[in-house]
Amino acid sequence: MNYRIIDGMEEMKLEDIVRLLKMTYWADKRTTEQIEKSIHNSSCYGVYIEAEKKLVGFARVISDYATTYYLCDVIIDEAYRHNGLGTDLISYIEQLPQYAGLRGVLITRDAHALYKKFGYEVLNDRVMVKSLNC
């Protein structure tokens, strides 16, 4: 599958992000206005399938760039799951220099195995933390 990771909103459309987030249990009730505001106050990343000209993955990061980042809204379109796209998207984000040495935080109820690959540990049923130099 020929795809690329998008870094920043320049190549992503709001309606594509809304479509993806409406597939989730955590963001399906957000309004388009809430989603738009959230992406403008975050660093955003996507997975784009070249042949289909389609955004099939999305993630946001909120950070102070000094101690902590919050990884959120990670979603891969249901039709494209189990192809390693989620792992590649998280891998891309995790290697970015602006998050190096920071504590990573995320909340999930069903994707612990994915995030454990990147050093996150479960604190309770949903919260996961990756502690580094903070």
Short mmCIF file of N, CA and C in Angstrom, two decimals:
data_model
loop_
_atom_site.label_atom_id
_atom_site.label_comp_id
_atom_site.label_asym_id
_atom_site.label_seq_id
_atom_site.Cartn_x
_atom_site.Cartn_y
_atom_site.Cartn_z
N MET A 1 0.85 -1.17 0.00
CA MET A 1 0.00 0.00 0.00
C MET A 1 0.89 1.23 0.00
N ASN A 2 0.69 2.10 -0.94
CA ASN A 2 1.49 3.31 -1.08
C ASN A 2 0.82 4.45 -0.31
N TYR A 3 1.47 4.90 0.77
CA TYR A 3 0.92 5.97 1.59
C TYR A 3 2.05 6.84 2.08
N ARG A 4 1.66 7.98 2.63
CA ARG A 4 2.66 8.85 3.24
C ARG A 4 2.07 9.48 4.50
N ILE A 5 2.96 9.84 5.40
CA ILE A 5 2.58 10.53 6.63
C ILE A 5 2.59 12.02 6.34
N ILE A 6 1.53 12.68 6.71
CA ILE A 6 1.40 14.13 6.55
C ILE A 6 1.70 14.78 7.89
N ASP A 7 2.52 15.80 7.87
CA ASP A 7 2.90 16.55 9.07
C ASP A 7 2.37 17.96 8.91
N GLY A 8 1.30 18.29 9.61
CA GLY A 8 0.70 19.62 9.53
C GLY A 8 -0.61 19.61 8.75
N MET A 9 -1.37 20.67 8.91
CA MET A 9 -2.71 20.75 8.34
C MET A 9 -2.76 21.20 6.88
N GLU A 10 -1.63 21.58 6.31
CA GLU A 10 -1.65 22.14 4.96
C GLU A 10 -2.26 21.19 3.93
N GLU A 11 -2.10 19.89 4.13
CA GLU A 11 -2.58 18.92 3.15
C GLU A 11 -3.80 18.13 3.62
N MET A 12 -4.36 18.51 4.76
CA MET A 12 -5.53 17.80 5.27
C MET A 12 -6.75 18.72 5.22
N LYS A 13 -7.90 18.10 4.97
CA LYS A 13 -9.16 18.85 4.93
C LYS A 13 -9.95 18.55 6.20
N LEU A 14 -10.61 19.58 6.71
CA LEU A 14 -11.42 19.44 7.91
C LEU A 14 -12.45 18.33 7.75
N GLU A 15 -13.12 18.26 6.63
CA GLU A 15 -14.18 17.25 6.45
C GLU A 15 -13.63 15.82 6.50
N ASP A 16 -12.39 15.62 6.08
CA ASP A 16 -11.78 14.29 6.17
C ASP A 16 -11.47 13.92 7.63
N ILE A 17 -11.02 14.89 8.40
CA ILE A 17 -10.73 14.66 9.82
C ILE A 17 -12.03 14.40 10.57
N VAL A 18 -13.07 15.17 10.27
CA VAL A 18 -14.37 14.96 10.91
C VAL A 18 -14.88 13.56 10.60
N ARG A 19 -14.77 13.12 9.35
CA ARG A 19 -15.21 11.77 8.96
C ARG A 19 -14.49 10.71 9.79
N LEU A 20 -13.19 10.84 9.95
CA LEU A 20 -12.43 9.86 10.72
C LEU A 20 -12.82 9.89 12.20
N LEU A 21 -12.91 11.08 12.78
CA LEU A 21 -13.22 11.16 14.21
C LEU A 21 -14.64 10.70 14.52
N LYS A 22 -15.56 10.82 13.58
CA LYS A 22 -16.93 10.33 13.79
C LYS A 22 -16.97 8.80 13.85
N MET A 23 -15.88 8.12 13.44
CA MET A 23 -15.79 6.65 13.53
C MET A 23 -15.40 6.19 14.94
N THR A 24 -15.06 7.11 15.82
CA THR A 24 -14.50 6.74 17.13
C THR A 24 -15.55 6.75 18.22
N TYR A 25 -15.22 6.07 19.32
CA TYR A 25 -16.10 6.09 20.49
C TYR A 25 -15.87 7.33 21.34
N TRP A 26 -14.74 8.00 21.16
CA TRP A 26 -14.41 9.13 22.03
C TRP A 26 -14.73 10.48 21.40
N ALA A 27 -14.85 10.57 20.09
CA ALA A 27 -15.05 11.87 19.46
C ALA A 27 -16.28 11.92 18.56
N ASP A 28 -17.06 10.86 18.54
CA ASP A 28 -18.18 10.80 17.61
C ASP A 28 -19.28 11.84 17.89
N LYS A 29 -19.30 12.40 19.08
CA LYS A 29 -20.32 13.40 19.42
C LYS A 29 -19.78 14.83 19.35
N ARG A 30 -18.52 14.99 19.01
CA ARG A 30 -17.96 16.34 18.87
C ARG A 30 -18.59 17.04 17.66
N THR A 31 -18.79 18.32 17.82
CA THR A 31 -19.29 19.11 16.69
C THR A 31 -18.12 19.40 15.74
N THR A 32 -18.45 19.77 14.53
CA THR A 32 -17.42 20.17 13.57
C THR A 32 -16.64 21.37 14.12
N GLU A 33 -17.33 22.27 14.80
CA GLU A 33 -16.67 23.44 15.37
C GLU A 33 -15.67 23.04 16.45
N GLN A 34 -16.02 22.08 17.30
CA GLN A 34 -15.09 21.60 18.33
C GLN A 34 -13.87 20.94 17.69
N ILE A 35 -14.11 20.14 16.68
CA ILE A 35 -13.00 19.47 15.99
C ILE A 35 -12.08 20.50 15.34
N GLU A 36 -12.67 21.48 14.69
CA GLU A 36 -11.87 22.52 14.04
C GLU A 36 -11.03 23.28 15.06
N LYS A 37 -11.61 23.66 16.18
CA LYS A 37 -10.87 24.38 17.21
C LYS A 37 -9.75 23.51 17.78
N SER A 38 -10.03 22.21 17.98
CA SER A 38 -9.01 21.32 18.54
C SER A 38 -7.82 21.16 17.61
N ILE A 39 -8.06 21.08 16.31
CA ILE A 39 -6.93 20.90 15.40
C ILE A 39 -6.10 22.18 15.24
N HIS A 40 -6.74 23.32 15.42
CA HIS A 40 -6.00 24.57 15.32
C HIS A 40 -5.13 24.83 16.54
N ASN A 41 -5.38 24.12 17.62
CA ASN A 41 -4.61 24.27 18.84
C ASN A 41 -3.75 23.05 19.13
N SER A 42 -3.40 22.31 18.09
CA SER A 42 -2.62 21.07 18.21
C SER A 42 -1.67 20.94 17.04
N SER A 43 -0.73 20.03 17.18
CA SER A 43 0.07 19.59 16.03
C SER A 43 -0.63 18.37 15.46
N CYS A 44 -0.89 18.37 14.16
CA CYS A 44 -1.70 17.31 13.55
C CYS A 44 -0.89 16.52 12.53
N TYR A 45 -1.23 15.23 12.45
CA TYR A 45 -0.53 14.29 11.58
C TYR A 45 -1.57 13.40 10.91
N GLY A 46 -1.29 13.00 9.68
CA GLY A 46 -2.23 12.16 8.96
C GLY A 46 -1.55 11.06 8.18
N VAL A 47 -2.36 10.10 7.75
CA VAL A 47 -1.91 9.04 6.85
C VAL A 47 -2.74 9.18 5.58
N TYR A 48 -2.05 9.35 4.46
CA TYR A 48 -2.69 9.62 3.18
C TYR A 48 -2.35 8.52 2.19
N ILE A 49 -3.40 7.90 1.62
CA ILE A 49 -3.22 6.87 0.59
C ILE A 49 -3.13 7.58 -0.76
N GLU A 50 -1.98 7.51 -1.36
CA GLU A 50 -1.73 8.23 -2.61
C GLU A 50 -2.68 7.82 -3.74
N ALA A 51 -2.80 6.51 -3.99
CA ALA A 51 -3.59 6.03 -5.13
C ALA A 51 -5.06 6.42 -5.02
N GLU A 52 -5.56 6.46 -3.80
CA GLU A 52 -6.98 6.77 -3.59
C GLU A 52 -7.21 8.24 -3.26
N LYS A 53 -6.11 8.97 -3.10
CA LYS A 53 -6.20 10.38 -2.72
C LYS A 53 -7.14 10.54 -1.53
N LYS A 54 -6.82 9.79 -0.46
CA LYS A 54 -7.72 9.72 0.69
C LYS A 54 -6.95 9.75 2.01
N LEU A 55 -7.43 10.57 2.94
CA LEU A 55 -6.88 10.58 4.29
C LEU A 55 -7.50 9.41 5.04
N VAL A 56 -6.67 8.49 5.53
CA VAL A 56 -7.18 7.29 6.21
C VAL A 56 -6.70 7.20 7.66
N GLY A 57 -5.90 8.15 8.10
CA GLY A 57 -5.42 8.15 9.47
C GLY A 57 -5.21 9.57 9.96
N PHE A 58 -5.29 9.72 11.29
CA PHE A 58 -5.14 11.05 11.88
C PHE A 58 -4.68 10.90 13.32
N ALA A 59 -3.93 11.89 13.80
CA ALA A 59 -3.53 11.97 15.21
C ALA A 59 -3.23 13.43 15.53
N ARG A 60 -3.43 13.78 16.80
CA ARG A 60 -3.08 15.12 17.28
C ARG A 60 -2.14 14.99 18.46
N VAL A 61 -1.30 16.02 18.64
CA VAL A 61 -0.45 16.12 19.80
C VAL A 61 -0.59 17.53 20.38
N ILE A 62 -0.78 17.57 21.69
CA ILE A 62 -0.81 18.83 22.44
C ILE A 62 0.41 18.81 23.35
N SER A 63 1.20 19.90 23.36
CA SER A 63 2.43 19.88 24.13
C SER A 63 2.84 21.25 24.62
N ASP A 64 3.59 21.25 25.74
CA ASP A 64 4.27 22.47 26.17
C ASP A 64 5.70 22.49 25.63
N TYR A 65 6.13 21.41 24.99
CA TYR A 65 7.45 21.25 24.37
C TYR A 65 8.61 21.37 25.36
N ALA A 66 8.30 21.26 26.65
CA ALA A 66 9.35 21.33 27.66
C ALA A 66 9.32 20.11 28.58
N THR A 67 8.11 19.65 28.92
CA THR A 67 8.00 18.52 29.84
C THR A 67 7.08 17.40 29.36
N THR A 68 5.98 17.75 28.68
CA THR A 68 4.94 16.76 28.42
C THR A 68 4.28 16.98 27.08
N TYR A 69 3.88 15.87 26.46
CA TYR A 69 2.98 15.93 25.31
C TYR A 69 1.83 14.95 25.52
N TYR A 70 0.68 15.31 24.98
CA TYR A 70 -0.52 14.49 25.06
C TYR A 70 -0.85 14.03 23.65
N LEU A 71 -0.79 12.73 23.44
CA LEU A 71 -1.11 12.12 22.15
C LEU A 71 -2.59 11.77 22.15
N CYS A 72 -3.33 12.28 21.19
CA CYS A 72 -4.78 12.07 21.21
C CYS A 72 -5.36 11.95 19.81
N ASP A 73 -6.60 11.51 19.78
CA ASP A 73 -7.38 11.38 18.55
C ASP A 73 -6.70 10.54 17.48
N VAL A 74 -5.99 9.51 17.91
CA VAL A 74 -5.33 8.62 16.95
C VAL A 74 -6.39 7.69 16.36
N ILE A 75 -6.55 7.76 15.05
CA ILE A 75 -7.57 6.95 14.37
C ILE A 75 -7.07 6.53 12.99
N ILE A 76 -7.32 5.27 12.68
CA ILE A 76 -7.12 4.75 11.32
C ILE A 76 -8.49 4.30 10.83
N ASP A 77 -8.86 4.69 9.63
CA ASP A 77 -10.12 4.29 9.02
C ASP A 77 -10.28 2.77 9.14
N GLU A 78 -11.45 2.33 9.55
CA GLU A 78 -11.71 0.90 9.79
C GLU A 78 -11.33 0.03 8.59
N ALA A 79 -11.54 0.53 7.38
CA ALA A 79 -11.24 -0.25 6.17
C ALA A 79 -9.75 -0.43 5.94
N TYR A 80 -8.90 0.30 6.66
CA TYR A 80 -7.45 0.26 6.44
C TYR A 80 -6.67 -0.24 7.66
N ARG A 81 -7.38 -0.69 8.67
CA ARG A 81 -6.71 -1.18 9.88
C ARG A 81 -6.03 -2.52 9.62
N HIS A 82 -5.10 -2.86 10.50
CA HIS A 82 -4.34 -4.12 10.46
C HIS A 82 -3.39 -4.18 9.27
N ASN A 83 -2.93 -3.00 8.84
CA ASN A 83 -1.92 -2.90 7.79
C ASN A 83 -0.66 -2.19 8.28
N GLY A 84 -0.58 -1.94 9.59
CA GLY A 84 0.59 -1.28 10.15
C GLY A 84 0.56 0.24 10.07
N LEU A 85 -0.54 0.81 9.59
CA LEU A 85 -0.61 2.26 9.43
C LEU A 85 -0.59 2.99 10.77
N GLY A 86 -1.30 2.45 11.76
CA GLY A 86 -1.31 3.05 13.09
C GLY A 86 0.08 3.02 13.72
N THR A 87 0.75 1.88 13.60
CA THR A 87 2.11 1.75 14.12
C THR A 87 3.04 2.74 13.43
N ASP A 88 2.91 2.86 12.12
CA ASP A 88 3.78 3.80 11.39
C ASP A 88 3.49 5.25 11.76
N LEU A 89 2.22 5.58 11.96
CA LEU A 89 1.87 6.95 12.34
C LEU A 89 2.44 7.29 13.71
N ILE A 90 2.27 6.40 14.68
CA ILE A 90 2.81 6.64 16.02
C ILE A 90 4.34 6.67 15.98
N SER A 91 4.94 5.78 15.22
CA SER A 91 6.39 5.75 15.08
C SER A 91 6.91 7.09 14.54
N TYR A 92 6.23 7.63 13.53
CA TYR A 92 6.62 8.91 12.96
C TYR A 92 6.58 10.01 14.03
N ILE A 93 5.46 10.07 14.75
CA ILE A 93 5.29 11.10 15.77
C ILE A 93 6.34 10.95 16.87
N GLU A 94 6.54 9.72 17.32
CA GLU A 94 7.47 9.47 18.43
C GLU A 94 8.92 9.82 18.09
N GLN A 95 9.30 9.80 16.82
CA GLN A 95 10.68 10.12 16.47
C GLN A 95 10.92 11.60 16.22
N LEU A 96 9.88 12.42 16.29
CA LEU A 96 10.05 13.85 16.05
C LEU A 96 10.87 14.50 17.16
N PRO A 97 11.81 15.35 16.81
CA PRO A 97 12.70 15.94 17.82
C PRO A 97 11.98 16.79 18.85
N GLN A 98 10.87 17.40 18.49
CA GLN A 98 10.18 18.27 19.45
C GLN A 98 9.56 17.51 20.63
N TYR A 99 9.45 16.17 20.51
CA TYR A 99 8.90 15.36 21.61
C TYR A 99 9.97 14.52 22.31
N ALA A 100 11.20 14.60 21.83
CA ALA A 100 12.29 13.82 22.43
C ALA A 100 12.52 14.26 23.87
N GLY A 101 12.60 13.29 24.77
CA GLY A 101 12.87 13.57 26.16
C GLY A 101 11.69 14.05 26.97
N LEU A 102 10.50 14.11 26.35
CA LEU A 102 9.31 14.57 27.05
C LEU A 102 8.49 13.38 27.55
N ARG A 103 7.68 13.61 28.56
CA ARG A 103 6.75 12.60 29.06
C ARG A 103 5.56 12.56 28.11
N GLY A 104 5.22 11.38 27.63
CA GLY A 104 4.06 11.21 26.77
C GLY A 104 2.89 10.69 27.56
N VAL A 105 1.70 11.23 27.30
CA VAL A 105 0.48 10.81 27.98
C VAL A 105 -0.57 10.54 26.91
N LEU A 106 -1.38 9.51 27.12
CA LEU A 106 -2.51 9.24 26.24
C LEU A 106 -3.58 8.51 27.01
N ILE A 107 -4.77 8.48 26.46
CA ILE A 107 -5.89 7.76 27.07
C ILE A 107 -6.47 6.84 26.00
N THR A 108 -6.61 5.56 26.35
CA THR A 108 -7.23 4.60 25.44
C THR A 108 -7.87 3.49 26.26
N ARG A 109 -8.91 2.91 25.73
CA ARG A 109 -9.51 1.77 26.43
C ARG A 109 -9.22 0.46 25.72
N ASP A 110 -8.67 0.53 24.49
CA ASP A 110 -8.55 -0.72 23.75
C ASP A 110 -7.30 -0.86 22.88
N ALA A 111 -6.35 0.04 22.99
CA ALA A 111 -5.18 -0.03 22.11
C ALA A 111 -3.87 -0.09 22.89
N HIS A 112 -3.91 -0.68 24.08
CA HIS A 112 -2.72 -0.74 24.93
C HIS A 112 -1.55 -1.41 24.23
N ALA A 113 -1.80 -2.48 23.51
CA ALA A 113 -0.71 -3.23 22.86
C ALA A 113 0.06 -2.35 21.87
N LEU A 114 -0.65 -1.53 21.13
CA LEU A 114 0.01 -0.63 20.17
C LEU A 114 0.97 0.30 20.89
N TYR A 115 0.51 0.94 21.93
CA TYR A 115 1.32 1.96 22.59
C TYR A 115 2.43 1.38 23.45
N LYS A 116 2.25 0.18 23.94
CA LYS A 116 3.32 -0.46 24.71
C LYS A 116 4.58 -0.64 23.86
N LYS A 117 4.41 -0.81 22.55
CA LYS A 117 5.55 -0.94 21.64
C LYS A 117 6.45 0.30 21.68
N PHE A 118 5.87 1.42 22.10
CA PHE A 118 6.59 2.69 22.11
C PHE A 118 6.97 3.14 23.51
N GLY A 119 6.85 2.23 24.49
CA GLY A 119 7.30 2.53 25.83
C GLY A 119 6.24 3.06 26.78
N TYR A 120 5.01 3.14 26.34
CA TYR A 120 3.94 3.60 27.24
C TYR A 120 3.58 2.48 28.21
N GLU A 121 3.24 2.88 29.43
CA GLU A 121 2.83 1.93 30.46
C GLU A 121 1.44 2.30 30.94
N VAL A 122 0.63 1.31 31.26
CA VAL A 122 -0.73 1.53 31.73
C VAL A 122 -0.70 1.96 33.20
N LEU A 123 -1.37 3.08 33.50
CA LEU A 123 -1.48 3.54 34.89
C LEU A 123 -2.77 3.02 35.52
N ASN A 124 -3.84 3.02 34.75
CA ASN A 124 -5.10 2.42 35.17
C ASN A 124 -5.73 1.80 33.92
N ASP A 125 -6.99 1.64 33.87
CA ASP A 125 -7.60 0.97 32.72
C ASP A 125 -7.38 1.70 31.40
N ARG A 126 -7.23 3.02 31.44
CA ARG A 126 -7.18 3.78 30.20
C ARG A 126 -5.98 4.69 30.04
N VAL A 127 -5.51 5.28 31.11
CA VAL A 127 -4.41 6.24 31.01
C VAL A 127 -3.08 5.50 30.84
N MET A 128 -2.28 5.97 29.90
CA MET A 128 -0.95 5.41 29.67
C MET A 128 0.04 6.57 29.69
N VAL A 129 1.22 6.31 30.24
CA VAL A 129 2.26 7.33 30.35
C VAL A 129 3.58 6.74 29.90
N LYS A 130 4.33 7.56 29.18
CA LYS A 130 5.69 7.22 28.79
C LYS A 130 6.58 8.23 29.49
N SER A 131 7.24 7.82 30.55
CA SER A 131 8.08 8.73 31.33
C SER A 131 9.49 8.71 30.78
N LEU A 132 10.04 9.90 30.62
CA LEU A 132 11.42 10.01 30.15
C LEU A 132 12.18 10.92 31.09
N ASN A 133 12.63 12.03 30.61
CA ASN A 133 13.53 12.91 31.37
C ASN A 133 12.82 13.99 32.16
N CYS A 134 11.51 13.88 32.35
CA CYS A 134 10.78 14.99 32.99
C CYS A 134 10.61 14.77 34.47
#
